[in-house]
Amino acid sequence: AQKITQTQPGMFVQEKEAVTLDCTYDTSDPSYGLFWYKQPSSGEMIFLIYQGSYDQQNATEGRYSLNFQKARKSANLVISASQLGDSAMYFCAMREGYDQFYFGTGTSLTVIP
Amino acid sequence: NAGVTQTPKFQVLKTGQSMTLQCAQDMNHNSMYWYRQDPGMGLRLIYYSASEGTTDKGEVPNGYNVSRLNKREFSLRLESAAPSQTSVYFCASSEGTSVWETQYFGPGTRLLVL
């Protein structure tokens, strides 16, 4: 079974609108971390936001927030007020245990002027 | 701070050639990782080093070897390159191996094996 599933290969959003990128995960471990990374066309992987399995509140970092629904095993990334520079690939990842770090296949986001 | 640096940025090899990808971090992190990224497959862990002096296999270790030279440096070696190893290689580091530790990535090395 896939550990991380991102079902949206490509998404479009109008500039200044909000967009939600979906991520579901599979684990039976009570302790895990969820991460989102951005990969622009230049290729580097940029850390955006983190959510721990025991965190009660959803994580927020500037225009990024993580909609964490533990019972549904989902960790969706919400980007508010999209900007042209947000156009990139976005990867959801999960860490369980010291040597287990899983990435999804990514969602390509295009922001339309 | 440079963060995580990788050399080279690009490399073209012929089948059977060997090469070493270099990675260094200046964040005083204990743990370092090597991933490969193939189209449509996300990132897959090749090898990791939880701390200086230790290395372990990840999901796709075949055809690779690693060396944790010191706390800062972690190299990946391809002894006999194959076309299936054409990929983008990322090095990453984290302070430790706990589930809350964020991994920070280098800029990547694009490798083409002919």
mmCIF file with all atom_site columns, C-alpha atoms in Angstrom:
data_model
loop_
_atom_site.group_PDB
_atom_site.id
_atom_site.type_symbol
_atom_site.label_atom_id
_atom_site.label_alt_id
_atom_site.label_comp_id
_atom_site.label_asym_id
_atom_site.label_entity_id
_atom_site.label_seq_id
_atom_site.pdbx_PDB_ins_code
_atom_site.Cartn_x
_atom_site.Cartn_y
_atom_site.Cartn_z
_atom_site.occupancy
_atom_site.B_iso_or_equiv
_atom_site.pdbx_formal_charge
_atom_site.auth_seq_id
_atom_site.auth_comp_id
_atom_site.auth_asym_id
_atom_site.auth_atom_id
_atom_site.pdbx_PDB_model_num
ATOM 1   C CA . ALA A 1 1   ? 0.000  0.000  0.000   1.00 0.00 ? 1   ALA A CA 1
ATOM 2   C CA . GLN A 1 2   ? 1.142  3.528  -0.729  1.00 0.00 ? 2   GLN A CA 1
ATOM 3   C CA . LYS A 1 3   ? 2.293  5.355  2.359   1.00 0.00 ? 3   LYS A CA 1
ATOM 4   C CA . ILE A 1 4   ? 1.579  8.791  0.875   1.00 0.00 ? 4   ILE A CA 1
ATOM 5   C CA . THR A 1 5   ? -1.043 9.439  -1.777  1.00 0.00 ? 5   THR A CA 1
ATOM 6   C CA . GLN A 1 6   ? -1.420 12.667 -3.701  1.00 0.00 ? 6   GLN A CA 1
ATOM 7   C CA . THR A 1 7   ? -4.321 12.237 -6.070  1.00 0.00 ? 7   THR A CA 1
ATOM 8   C CA . GLN A 1 8   ? -4.061 15.554 -7.935  1.00 0.00 ? 8   GLN A CA 1
ATOM 9   C CA . PRO A 1 9   ? -1.318 15.376 -10.553 1.00 0.00 ? 9   PRO A CA 1
ATOM 10  C CA . GLY A 1 10  ? -2.035 18.950 -11.645 1.00 0.00 ? 10  GLY A CA 1
ATOM 11  C CA . MET A 1 11  ? -3.951 21.895 -10.243 1.00 0.00 ? 11  MET A CA 1
ATOM 12  C CA . PHE A 1 12  ? -4.705 25.393 -11.488 1.00 0.00 ? 12  PHE A CA 1
ATOM 13  C CA . VAL A 1 13  ? -5.576 28.381 -9.335  1.00 0.00 ? 13  VAL A CA 1
ATOM 14  C CA . GLN A 1 14  ? -6.249 32.009 -10.068 1.00 0.00 ? 14  GLN A CA 1
ATOM 15  C CA . GLU A 1 15  ? -3.817 34.484 -8.607  1.00 0.00 ? 15  GLU A CA 1
ATOM 16  C CA . LYS A 1 16  ? -4.908 35.732 -5.164  1.00 0.00 ? 16  LYS A CA 1
ATOM 17  C CA . GLU A 1 17  ? -7.251 32.776 -4.679  1.00 0.00 ? 17  GLU A CA 1
ATOM 18  C CA . ALA A 1 18  ? -6.758 30.005 -2.126  1.00 0.00 ? 18  ALA A CA 1
ATOM 19  C CA . VAL A 1 19  ? -5.967 26.431 -3.153  1.00 0.00 ? 19  VAL A CA 1
ATOM 20  C CA . THR A 1 20  ? -5.952 23.100 -1.343  1.00 0.00 ? 20  THR A CA 1
ATOM 21  C CA . LEU A 1 21  ? -3.553 20.334 -2.263  1.00 0.00 ? 21  LEU A CA 1
ATOM 22  C CA . ASP A 1 22  ? -4.634 16.904 -1.066  1.00 0.00 ? 22  ASP A CA 1
ATOM 23  C CA . CYS A 1 23  ? -2.534 14.364 0.777   1.00 0.00 ? 23  CYS A CA 1
ATOM 24  C CA . THR A 1 24  ? -3.558 11.145 2.481   1.00 0.00 ? 24  THR A CA 1
ATOM 25  C CA . TYR A 1 25  ? -1.223 8.880  4.389   1.00 0.00 ? 25  TYR A CA 1
ATOM 26  C CA . ASP A 1 26  ? -1.148 5.355  5.700   1.00 0.00 ? 26  ASP A CA 1
ATOM 27  C CA . THR A 1 27  ? 0.453  4.383  8.969   1.00 0.00 ? 27  THR A CA 1
ATOM 28  C CA . SER A 1 28  ? -0.325 2.353  12.057  1.00 0.00 ? 28  SER A CA 1
ATOM 29  C CA . ASP A 1 29  ? 2.385  4.076  14.065  1.00 0.00 ? 29  ASP A CA 1
ATOM 30  C CA . PRO A 1 30  ? 0.950  6.546  16.621  1.00 0.00 ? 30  PRO A CA 1
ATOM 31  C CA . SER A 1 31  ? 4.002  8.789  16.285  1.00 0.00 ? 31  SER A CA 1
ATOM 32  C CA . TYR A 1 32  ? 4.745  10.340 12.920  1.00 0.00 ? 32  TYR A CA 1
ATOM 33  C CA . GLY A 1 33  ? 5.488  13.631 11.263  1.00 0.00 ? 33  GLY A CA 1
ATOM 34  C CA . LEU A 1 34  ? 3.953  15.098 8.128   1.00 0.00 ? 34  LEU A CA 1
ATOM 35  C CA . PHE A 1 35  ? 5.809  17.532 5.881   1.00 0.00 ? 35  PHE A CA 1
ATOM 36  C CA . TRP A 1 36  ? 5.181  19.543 2.763   1.00 0.00 ? 36  TRP A CA 1
ATOM 37  C CA . TYR A 1 37  ? 7.908  20.552 0.335   1.00 0.00 ? 37  TYR A CA 1
ATOM 38  C CA . LYS A 1 38  ? 7.865  22.831 -2.687  1.00 0.00 ? 38  LYS A CA 1
ATOM 39  C CA . GLN A 1 39  ? 9.937  22.102 -5.757  1.00 0.00 ? 39  GLN A CA 1
ATOM 40  C CA . PRO A 1 40  ? 10.067 25.000 -8.223  1.00 0.00 ? 40  PRO A CA 1
ATOM 41  C CA . SER A 1 41  ? 11.242 24.524 -11.788 1.00 0.00 ? 41  SER A CA 1
ATOM 42  C CA . SER A 1 42  ? 14.795 25.241 -10.658 1.00 0.00 ? 42  SER A CA 1
ATOM 43  C CA . GLY A 1 43  ? 14.718 21.865 -8.918  1.00 0.00 ? 43  GLY A CA 1
ATOM 44  C CA . GLU A 1 44  ? 15.521 22.465 -5.278  1.00 0.00 ? 44  GLU A CA 1
ATOM 45  C CA . MET A 1 45  ? 13.338 21.042 -2.516  1.00 0.00 ? 45  MET A CA 1
ATOM 46  C CA . ILE A 1 46  ? 12.094 23.727 -0.147  1.00 0.00 ? 46  ILE A CA 1
ATOM 47  C CA . PHE A 1 47  ? 10.590 22.829 3.218   1.00 0.00 ? 47  PHE A CA 1
ATOM 48  C CA . LEU A 1 48  ? 7.241  24.542 3.798   1.00 0.00 ? 48  LEU A CA 1
ATOM 49  C CA . ILE A 1 49  ? 5.442  23.202 6.839   1.00 0.00 ? 49  ILE A CA 1
ATOM 50  C CA . TYR A 1 50  ? 5.369  20.413 9.422   1.00 0.00 ? 50  TYR A CA 1
ATOM 51  C CA . GLN A 1 51  ? 2.628  18.736 11.452  1.00 0.00 ? 51  GLN A CA 1
ATOM 52  C CA . GLY A 1 52  ? 3.228  16.220 14.219  1.00 0.00 ? 52  GLY A CA 1
ATOM 53  C CA . SER A 1 53  ? 0.803  13.393 14.880  1.00 0.00 ? 53  SER A CA 1
ATOM 54  C CA . TYR A 1 54  ? 0.290  14.575 18.448  1.00 0.00 ? 54  TYR A CA 1
ATOM 55  C CA . ASP A 1 55  ? -0.216 18.214 17.569  1.00 0.00 ? 55  ASP A CA 1
ATOM 56  C CA . GLN A 1 56  ? -3.701 19.366 18.483  1.00 0.00 ? 56  GLN A CA 1
ATOM 57  C CA . GLN A 1 57  ? -3.751 22.420 16.268  1.00 0.00 ? 57  GLN A CA 1
ATOM 58  C CA . ASN A 1 58  ? -3.210 22.714 12.550  1.00 0.00 ? 58  ASN A CA 1
ATOM 59  C CA . ALA A 1 59  ? 0.203  24.050 11.608  1.00 0.00 ? 59  ALA A CA 1
ATOM 60  C CA . THR A 1 60  ? 0.500  27.420 9.904   1.00 0.00 ? 60  THR A CA 1
ATOM 61  C CA . GLU A 1 61  ? 3.473  29.155 8.307   1.00 0.00 ? 61  GLU A CA 1
ATOM 62  C CA . GLY A 1 62  ? 2.634  32.456 6.698   1.00 0.00 ? 62  GLY A CA 1
ATOM 63  C CA . ARG A 1 63  ? 0.345  31.766 3.725   1.00 0.00 ? 63  ARG A CA 1
ATOM 64  C CA . TYR A 1 64  ? 0.655  28.009 4.227   1.00 0.00 ? 64  TYR A CA 1
ATOM 65  C CA . SER A 1 65  ? -1.520 25.990 6.531   1.00 0.00 ? 65  SER A CA 1
ATOM 66  C CA . LEU A 1 66  ? -1.890 22.288 6.981   1.00 0.00 ? 66  LEU A CA 1
ATOM 67  C CA . ASN A 1 67  ? -5.404 20.924 7.364   1.00 0.00 ? 67  ASN A CA 1
ATOM 68  C CA . PHE A 1 68  ? -4.730 17.890 9.545   1.00 0.00 ? 68  PHE A CA 1
ATOM 69  C CA . GLN A 1 69  ? -7.577 15.400 9.904   1.00 0.00 ? 69  GLN A CA 1
ATOM 70  C CA . LYS A 1 70  ? -6.127 12.522 11.887  1.00 0.00 ? 70  LYS A CA 1
ATOM 71  C CA . ALA A 1 71  ? -9.138 10.214 11.737  1.00 0.00 ? 71  ALA A CA 1
ATOM 72  C CA . ARG A 1 72  ? -9.244 10.550 7.958   1.00 0.00 ? 72  ARG A CA 1
ATOM 73  C CA . LYS A 1 73  ? -5.457 10.315 7.718   1.00 0.00 ? 73  LYS A CA 1
ATOM 74  C CA . SER A 1 74  ? -5.295 13.415 5.603   1.00 0.00 ? 74  SER A CA 1
ATOM 75  C CA . ALA A 1 75  ? -2.851 16.315 5.681   1.00 0.00 ? 75  ALA A CA 1
ATOM 76  C CA . ASN A 1 76  ? -3.919 18.790 3.049   1.00 0.00 ? 76  ASN A CA 1
ATOM 77  C CA . LEU A 1 77  ? -1.863 21.877 2.274   1.00 0.00 ? 77  LEU A CA 1
ATOM 78  C CA . VAL A 1 78  ? -3.772 25.123 1.958   1.00 0.00 ? 78  VAL A CA 1
ATOM 79  C CA . ILE A 1 79  ? -2.110 28.046 0.221   1.00 0.00 ? 79  ILE A CA 1
ATOM 80  C CA . SER A 1 80  ? -3.929 31.321 0.717   1.00 0.00 ? 80  SER A CA 1
ATOM 81  C CA . ALA A 1 81  ? -3.718 34.311 -1.627  1.00 0.00 ? 81  ALA A CA 1
ATOM 82  C CA . SER A 1 82  ? -1.821 32.444 -4.351  1.00 0.00 ? 82  SER A CA 1
ATOM 83  C CA . GLN A 1 83  ? 1.043  34.200 -6.056  1.00 0.00 ? 83  GLN A CA 1
ATOM 84  C CA . LEU A 1 84  ? 2.692  33.536 -9.411  1.00 0.00 ? 84  LEU A CA 1
ATOM 85  C CA . GLY A 1 85  ? 5.771  32.346 -7.546  1.00 0.00 ? 85  GLY A CA 1
ATOM 86  C CA . ASP A 1 86  ? 3.731  29.549 -6.002  1.00 0.00 ? 86  ASP A CA 1
ATOM 87  C CA . SER A 1 87  ? 3.734  27.714 -9.336  1.00 0.00 ? 87  SER A CA 1
ATOM 88  C CA . ALA A 1 88  ? 5.738  24.562 -8.574  1.00 0.00 ? 88  ALA A CA 1
ATOM 89  C CA . MET A 1 89  ? 5.536  20.900 -7.687  1.00 0.00 ? 89  MET A CA 1
ATOM 90  C CA . TYR A 1 90  ? 4.396  20.207 -4.141  1.00 0.00 ? 90  TYR A CA 1
ATOM 91  C CA . PHE A 1 91  ? 5.301  17.050 -2.293  1.00 0.00 ? 91  PHE A CA 1
ATOM 92  C CA . CYS A 1 92  ? 3.715  15.632 0.815   1.00 0.00 ? 92  CYS A CA 1
ATOM 93  C CA . ALA A 1 93  ? 5.967  13.462 2.988   1.00 0.00 ? 93  ALA A CA 1
ATOM 94  C CA . MET A 1 94  ? 5.684  11.426 6.153   1.00 0.00 ? 94  MET A CA 1
ATOM 95  C CA . ARG A 1 95  ? 8.279  10.370 8.659   1.00 0.00 ? 95  ARG A CA 1
ATOM 96  C CA . GLU A 1 96  ? 7.666  7.372  10.883  1.00 0.00 ? 96  GLU A CA 1
ATOM 97  C CA . GLY A 1 97  ? 10.570 5.919  12.793  1.00 0.00 ? 97  GLY A CA 1
ATOM 98  C CA . TYR A 1 98  ? 14.180 6.932  12.405  1.00 0.00 ? 98  TYR A CA 1
ATOM 99  C CA . ASP A 1 99  ? 14.666 5.484  8.949   1.00 0.00 ? 99  ASP A CA 1
ATOM 100 C CA . GLN A 1 100 ? 11.256 5.760  7.357   1.00 0.00 ? 100 GLN A CA 1
ATOM 101 C CA . PHE A 1 101 ? 10.654 8.844  5.264   1.00 0.00 ? 101 PHE A CA 1
ATOM 102 C CA . TYR A 1 102 ? 8.092  8.596  2.483   1.00 0.00 ? 102 TYR A CA 1
ATOM 103 C CA . PHE A 1 103 ? 7.234  11.015 -0.296  1.00 0.00 ? 103 PHE A CA 1
ATOM 104 C CA . GLY A 1 104 ? 4.154  11.260 -2.438  1.00 0.00 ? 104 GLY A CA 1
ATOM 105 C CA . THR A 1 105 ? 4.331  11.617 -6.201  1.00 0.00 ? 105 THR A CA 1
ATOM 106 C CA . GLY A 1 106 ? 3.612  15.322 -6.079  1.00 0.00 ? 106 GLY A CA 1
ATOM 107 C CA . THR A 1 107 ? 1.055  17.827 -7.346  1.00 0.00 ? 107 THR A CA 1
ATOM 108 C CA . SER A 1 108 ? 1.931  20.377 -9.997  1.00 0.00 ? 108 SER A CA 1
ATOM 109 C CA . LEU A 1 109 ? 0.393  23.735 -9.164  1.00 0.00 ? 109 LEU A CA 1
ATOM 110 C CA . THR A 1 110 ? 0.019  26.446 -11.785 1.00 0.00 ? 110 THR A CA 1
ATOM 111 C CA . VAL A 1 111 ? -1.040 29.921 -10.721 1.00 0.00 ? 111 VAL A CA 1
ATOM 112 C CA . ILE A 1 112 ? -2.870 31.803 -13.464 1.00 0.00 ? 112 ILE A CA 1
ATOM 113 C CA . PRO A 1 113 ? -2.534 35.602 -13.626 1.00 0.00 ? 113 PRO A CA 1
ATOM 114 C CA . ASN B 2 1   ? 24.941 29.651 5.767   1.00 0.00 ? 1   ASN B CA 1
ATOM 115 C CA . ALA B 2 2   ? 25.175 27.485 2.665   1.00 0.00 ? 2   ALA B CA 1
ATOM 116 C CA . GLY B 2 3   ? 22.968 24.740 4.160   1.00 0.00 ? 3   GLY B CA 1
ATOM 117 C CA . VAL B 2 4   ? 23.397 21.570 2.121   1.00 0.00 ? 4   VAL B CA 1
ATOM 118 C CA . THR B 2 5   ? 25.699 21.677 -0.880  1.00 0.00 ? 5   THR B CA 1
ATOM 119 C CA . GLN B 2 6   ? 26.140 19.068 -3.588  1.00 0.00 ? 6   GLN B CA 1
ATOM 120 C CA . THR B 2 7   ? 28.693 18.591 -6.323  1.00 0.00 ? 7   THR B CA 1
ATOM 121 C CA . PRO B 2 8   ? 28.558 18.232 -9.217  1.00 0.00 ? 8   PRO B CA 1
ATOM 122 C CA . LYS B 2 9   ? 25.336 19.856 -10.439 1.00 0.00 ? 9   LYS B CA 1
ATOM 123 C CA . PHE B 2 10  ? 25.292 17.874 -13.678 1.00 0.00 ? 10  PHE B CA 1
ATOM 124 C CA . GLN B 2 11  ? 27.115 14.779 -14.853 1.00 0.00 ? 11  GLN B CA 1
ATOM 125 C CA . VAL B 2 12  ? 27.030 12.584 -17.928 1.00 0.00 ? 12  VAL B CA 1
ATOM 126 C CA . LEU B 2 13  ? 28.478 9.088  -17.615 1.00 0.00 ? 13  LEU B CA 1
ATOM 127 C CA . LYS B 2 14  ? 28.867 6.160  -19.920 1.00 0.00 ? 14  LYS B CA 1
ATOM 128 C CA . THR B 2 15  ? 27.585 2.774  -18.826 1.00 0.00 ? 15  THR B CA 1
ATOM 129 C CA . GLY B 2 16  ? 30.143 1.109  -16.584 1.00 0.00 ? 16  GLY B CA 1
ATOM 130 C CA . GLN B 2 17  ? 31.879 4.282  -15.466 1.00 0.00 ? 17  GLN B CA 1
ATOM 131 C CA . SER B 2 18  ? 32.121 5.142  -11.809 1.00 0.00 ? 18  SER B CA 1
ATOM 132 C CA . MET B 2 19  ? 31.650 8.397  -9.991  1.00 0.00 ? 19  MET B CA 1
ATOM 133 C CA . THR B 2 20  ? 31.149 9.879  -6.552  1.00 0.00 ? 20  THR B CA 1
ATOM 134 C CA . LEU B 2 21  ? 28.550 12.469 -5.659  1.00 0.00 ? 21  LEU B CA 1
ATOM 135 C CA . GLN B 2 22  ? 29.622 14.758 -2.876  1.00 0.00 ? 22  GLN B CA 1
ATOM 136 C CA . CYS B 2 23  ? 27.433 16.286 -0.200  1.00 0.00 ? 23  CYS B CA 1
ATOM 137 C CA . ALA B 2 24  ? 28.265 18.591 2.680   1.00 0.00 ? 24  ALA B CA 1
ATOM 138 C CA . GLN B 2 25  ? 26.174 20.388 5.284   1.00 0.00 ? 25  GLN B CA 1
ATOM 139 C CA . ASP B 2 26  ? 27.108 23.230 7.573   1.00 0.00 ? 26  ASP B CA 1
ATOM 140 C CA . MET B 2 27  ? 24.146 23.024 9.961   1.00 0.00 ? 27  MET B CA 1
ATOM 141 C CA . ASN B 2 28  ? 25.871 20.676 12.426  1.00 0.00 ? 28  ASN B CA 1
ATOM 142 C CA . HIS B 2 29  ? 23.250 18.038 11.677  1.00 0.00 ? 29  HIS B CA 1
ATOM 143 C CA . ASN B 2 30  ? 23.748 14.496 12.826  1.00 0.00 ? 30  ASN B CA 1
ATOM 144 C CA . SER B 2 31  ? 21.770 12.689 10.129  1.00 0.00 ? 31  SER B CA 1
ATOM 145 C CA . MET B 2 32  ? 22.274 12.704 6.370   1.00 0.00 ? 32  MET B CA 1
ATOM 146 C CA . TYR B 2 33  ? 20.437 11.063 3.493   1.00 0.00 ? 33  TYR B CA 1
ATOM 147 C CA . TRP B 2 34  ? 20.669 10.307 -0.205  1.00 0.00 ? 34  TRP B CA 1
ATOM 148 C CA . TYR B 2 35  ? 17.552 10.199 -2.371  1.00 0.00 ? 35  TYR B CA 1
ATOM 149 C CA . ARG B 2 36  ? 16.855 9.753  -6.024  1.00 0.00 ? 36  ARG B CA 1
ATOM 150 C CA . GLN B 2 37  ? 13.975 11.424 -7.846  1.00 0.00 ? 37  GLN B CA 1
ATOM 151 C CA . ASP B 2 38  ? 12.514 9.845  -10.932 1.00 0.00 ? 38  ASP B CA 1
ATOM 152 C CA . PRO B 2 39  ? 9.594  11.226 -12.951 1.00 0.00 ? 39  PRO B CA 1
ATOM 153 C CA . GLY B 2 40  ? 6.237  10.306 -11.451 1.00 0.00 ? 40  GLY B CA 1
ATOM 154 C CA . MET B 2 41  ? 7.773  8.492  -8.487  1.00 0.00 ? 41  MET B CA 1
ATOM 155 C CA . GLY B 2 42  ? 8.552  11.160 -5.931  1.00 0.00 ? 42  GLY B CA 1
ATOM 156 C CA . LEU B 2 43  ? 11.748 10.750 -3.929  1.00 0.00 ? 43  LEU B CA 1
ATOM 157 C CA . ARG B 2 44  ? 13.088 7.399  -2.826  1.00 0.00 ? 44  ARG B CA 1
ATOM 158 C CA . LEU B 2 45  ? 15.652 6.870  -0.098  1.00 0.00 ? 45  LEU B CA 1
ATOM 159 C CA . ILE B 2 46  ? 18.880 5.222  -1.234  1.00 0.00 ? 46  ILE B CA 1
ATOM 160 C CA . TYR B 2 47  ? 21.032 5.307  1.907   1.00 0.00 ? 47  TYR B CA 1
ATOM 161 C CA . TYR B 2 48  ? 21.132 7.262  5.101   1.00 0.00 ? 48  TYR B CA 1
ATOM 162 C CA . SER B 2 49  ? 23.490 7.932  7.959   1.00 0.00 ? 49  SER B CA 1
ATOM 163 C CA . ALA B 2 50  ? 21.746 8.411  11.280  1.00 0.00 ? 50  ALA B CA 1
ATOM 164 C CA . SER B 2 51  ? 24.940 9.692  12.874  1.00 0.00 ? 51  SER B CA 1
ATOM 165 C CA . GLU B 2 52  ? 28.634 9.987  12.133  1.00 0.00 ? 52  GLU B CA 1
ATOM 166 C CA . GLY B 2 53  ? 30.120 6.536  11.747  1.00 0.00 ? 53  GLY B CA 1
ATOM 167 C CA . THR B 2 54  ? 26.904 4.767  10.759  1.00 0.00 ? 54  THR B CA 1
ATOM 168 C CA . THR B 2 55  ? 25.255 4.095  7.412   1.00 0.00 ? 55  THR B CA 1
ATOM 169 C CA . ASP B 2 56  ? 22.193 2.061  6.497   1.00 0.00 ? 56  ASP B CA 1
ATOM 170 C CA . LYS B 2 57  ? 20.308 1.027  3.391   1.00 0.00 ? 57  LYS B CA 1
ATOM 171 C CA . GLY B 2 58  ? 17.126 2.723  2.362   1.00 0.00 ? 58  GLY B CA 1
ATOM 172 C CA . GLU B 2 59  ? 14.486 1.641  -0.115  1.00 0.00 ? 59  GLU B CA 1
ATOM 173 C CA . VAL B 2 60  ? 16.656 1.450  -3.268  1.00 0.00 ? 60  VAL B CA 1
ATOM 174 C CA . PRO B 2 61  ? 20.313 0.790  -2.299  1.00 0.00 ? 61  PRO B CA 1
ATOM 175 C CA . ASN B 2 62  ? 21.340 -1.587 -5.108  1.00 0.00 ? 62  ASN B CA 1
ATOM 176 C CA . GLY B 2 63  ? 24.159 -0.237 -7.260  1.00 0.00 ? 63  GLY B CA 1
ATOM 177 C CA . TYR B 2 64  ? 25.247 2.388  -4.736  1.00 0.00 ? 64  TYR B CA 1
ATOM 178 C CA . ASN B 2 65  ? 27.655 2.748  -1.858  1.00 0.00 ? 65  ASN B CA 1
ATOM 179 C CA . VAL B 2 66  ? 28.032 5.544  0.646   1.00 0.00 ? 66  VAL B CA 1
ATOM 180 C CA . SER B 2 67  ? 30.644 6.959  2.963   1.00 0.00 ? 67  SER B CA 1
ATOM 181 C CA . ARG B 2 68  ? 30.051 9.226  5.934   1.00 0.00 ? 68  ARG B CA 1
ATOM 182 C CA . LEU B 2 69  ? 33.414 10.909 5.829   1.00 0.00 ? 69  LEU B CA 1
ATOM 183 C CA . ASN B 2 70  ? 32.822 13.053 8.913   1.00 0.00 ? 70  ASN B CA 1
ATOM 184 C CA . LYS B 2 71  ? 29.900 14.834 10.492  1.00 0.00 ? 71  LYS B CA 1
ATOM 185 C CA . ARG B 2 72  ? 29.650 17.305 7.605   1.00 0.00 ? 72  ARG B CA 1
ATOM 186 C CA . GLU B 2 73  ? 30.146 15.104 4.562   1.00 0.00 ? 73  GLU B CA 1
ATOM 187 C CA . PHE B 2 74  ? 28.260 12.174 3.080   1.00 0.00 ? 74  PHE B CA 1
ATOM 188 C CA . SER B 2 75  ? 29.192 10.832 -0.339  1.00 0.00 ? 75  SER B CA 1
ATOM 189 C CA . LEU B 2 76  ? 27.360 8.525  -2.728  1.00 0.00 ? 76  LEU B CA 1
ATOM 190 C CA . ARG B 2 77  ? 29.314 6.298  -5.092  1.00 0.00 ? 77  ARG B CA 1
ATOM 191 C CA . LEU B 2 78  ? 28.182 4.575  -8.245  1.00 0.00 ? 78  LEU B CA 1
ATOM 192 C CA . GLU B 2 79  ? 30.725 1.831  -8.911  1.00 0.00 ? 79  GLU B CA 1
ATOM 193 C CA . SER B 2 80  ? 29.484 0.825  -12.361 1.00 0.00 ? 80  SER B CA 1
ATOM 194 C CA . ALA B 2 81  ? 26.843 3.180  -13.672 1.00 0.00 ? 81  ALA B CA 1
ATOM 195 C CA . ALA B 2 82  ? 23.814 1.837  -15.506 1.00 0.00 ? 82  ALA B CA 1
ATOM 196 C CA . PRO B 2 83  ? 21.191 3.712  -17.581 1.00 0.00 ? 83  PRO B CA 1
ATOM 197 C CA . SER B 2 84  ? 18.629 2.863  -14.870 1.00 0.00 ? 84  SER B CA 1
ATOM 198 C CA . GLN B 2 85  ? 20.592 5.150  -12.549 1.00 0.00 ? 85  GLN B CA 1
ATOM 199 C CA . THR B 2 86  ? 19.775 8.183  -14.686 1.00 0.00 ? 86  THR B CA 1
ATOM 200 C CA . SER B 2 87  ? 18.010 10.370 -12.163 1.00 0.00 ? 87  SER B CA 1
ATOM 201 C CA . VAL B 2 88  ? 18.204 13.463 -10.033 1.00 0.00 ? 88  VAL B CA 1
ATOM 202 C CA . TYR B 2 89  ? 20.032 12.817 -6.781  1.00 0.00 ? 89  TYR B CA 1
ATOM 203 C CA . PHE B 2 90  ? 19.325 14.788 -3.651  1.00 0.00 ? 90  PHE B CA 1
ATOM 204 C CA . CYS B 2 91  ? 21.279 14.877 -0.460  1.00 0.00 ? 91  CYS B CA 1
ATOM 205 C CA . ALA B 2 92  ? 19.487 15.943 2.714   1.00 0.00 ? 92  ALA B CA 1
ATOM 206 C CA . SER B 2 93  ? 20.298 16.412 6.359   1.00 0.00 ? 93  SER B CA 1
ATOM 207 C CA . SER B 2 94  ? 18.384 16.652 9.616   1.00 0.00 ? 94  SER B CA 1
ATOM 208 C CA . GLU B 2 95  ? 19.368 17.356 13.173  1.00 0.00 ? 95  GLU B CA 1
ATOM 209 C CA . GLY B 2 96  ? 18.371 13.867 14.222  1.00 0.00 ? 96  GLY B CA 1
ATOM 210 C CA . THR B 2 97  ? 16.190 10.952 13.285  1.00 0.00 ? 97  THR B CA 1
ATOM 211 C CA . SER B 2 98  ? 13.112 11.686 15.362  1.00 0.00 ? 98  SER B CA 1
ATOM 212 C CA . VAL B 2 99  ? 9.815  11.868 13.500  1.00 0.00 ? 99  VAL B CA 1
ATOM 213 C CA . TRP B 2 100 ? 9.598  15.635 14.010  1.00 0.00 ? 100 TRP B CA 1
ATOM 214 C CA . GLU B 2 101 ? 13.002 16.325 12.469  1.00 0.00 ? 101 GLU B CA 1
ATOM 215 C CA . THR B 2 102 ? 12.747 18.230 9.210   1.00 0.00 ? 102 THR B CA 1
ATOM 216 C CA . GLN B 2 103 ? 15.053 17.226 6.398   1.00 0.00 ? 103 GLN B CA 1
ATOM 217 C CA . TYR B 2 104 ? 16.747 20.015 4.479   1.00 0.00 ? 104 TYR B CA 1
ATOM 218 C CA . PHE B 2 105 ? 17.761 19.330 0.932   1.00 0.00 ? 105 PHE B CA 1
ATOM 219 C CA . GLY B 2 106 ? 20.650 20.245 -1.297  1.00 0.00 ? 106 GLY B CA 1
ATOM 220 C CA . PRO B 2 107 ? 20.126 21.585 -4.820  1.00 0.00 ? 107 PRO B CA 1
ATOM 221 C CA . GLY B 2 108 ? 20.407 18.159 -6.453  1.00 0.00 ? 108 GLY B CA 1
ATOM 222 C CA . THR B 2 109 ? 22.678 16.491 -9.008  1.00 0.00 ? 109 THR B CA 1
ATOM 223 C CA . ARG B 2 110 ? 21.306 15.610 -12.430 1.00 0.00 ? 110 ARG B CA 1
ATOM 224 C CA . LEU B 2 111 ? 22.924 12.420 -13.661 1.00 0.00 ? 111 LEU B CA 1
ATOM 225 C CA . LEU B 2 112 ? 22.586 11.014 -17.146 1.00 0.00 ? 112 LEU B CA 1
ATOM 226 C CA . VAL B 2 113 ? 23.984 7.555  -17.858 1.00 0.00 ? 113 VAL B CA 1
ATOM 227 C CA . LEU B 2 114 ? 24.314 6.717  -21.533 1.00 0.00 ? 114 LEU B CA 1
#
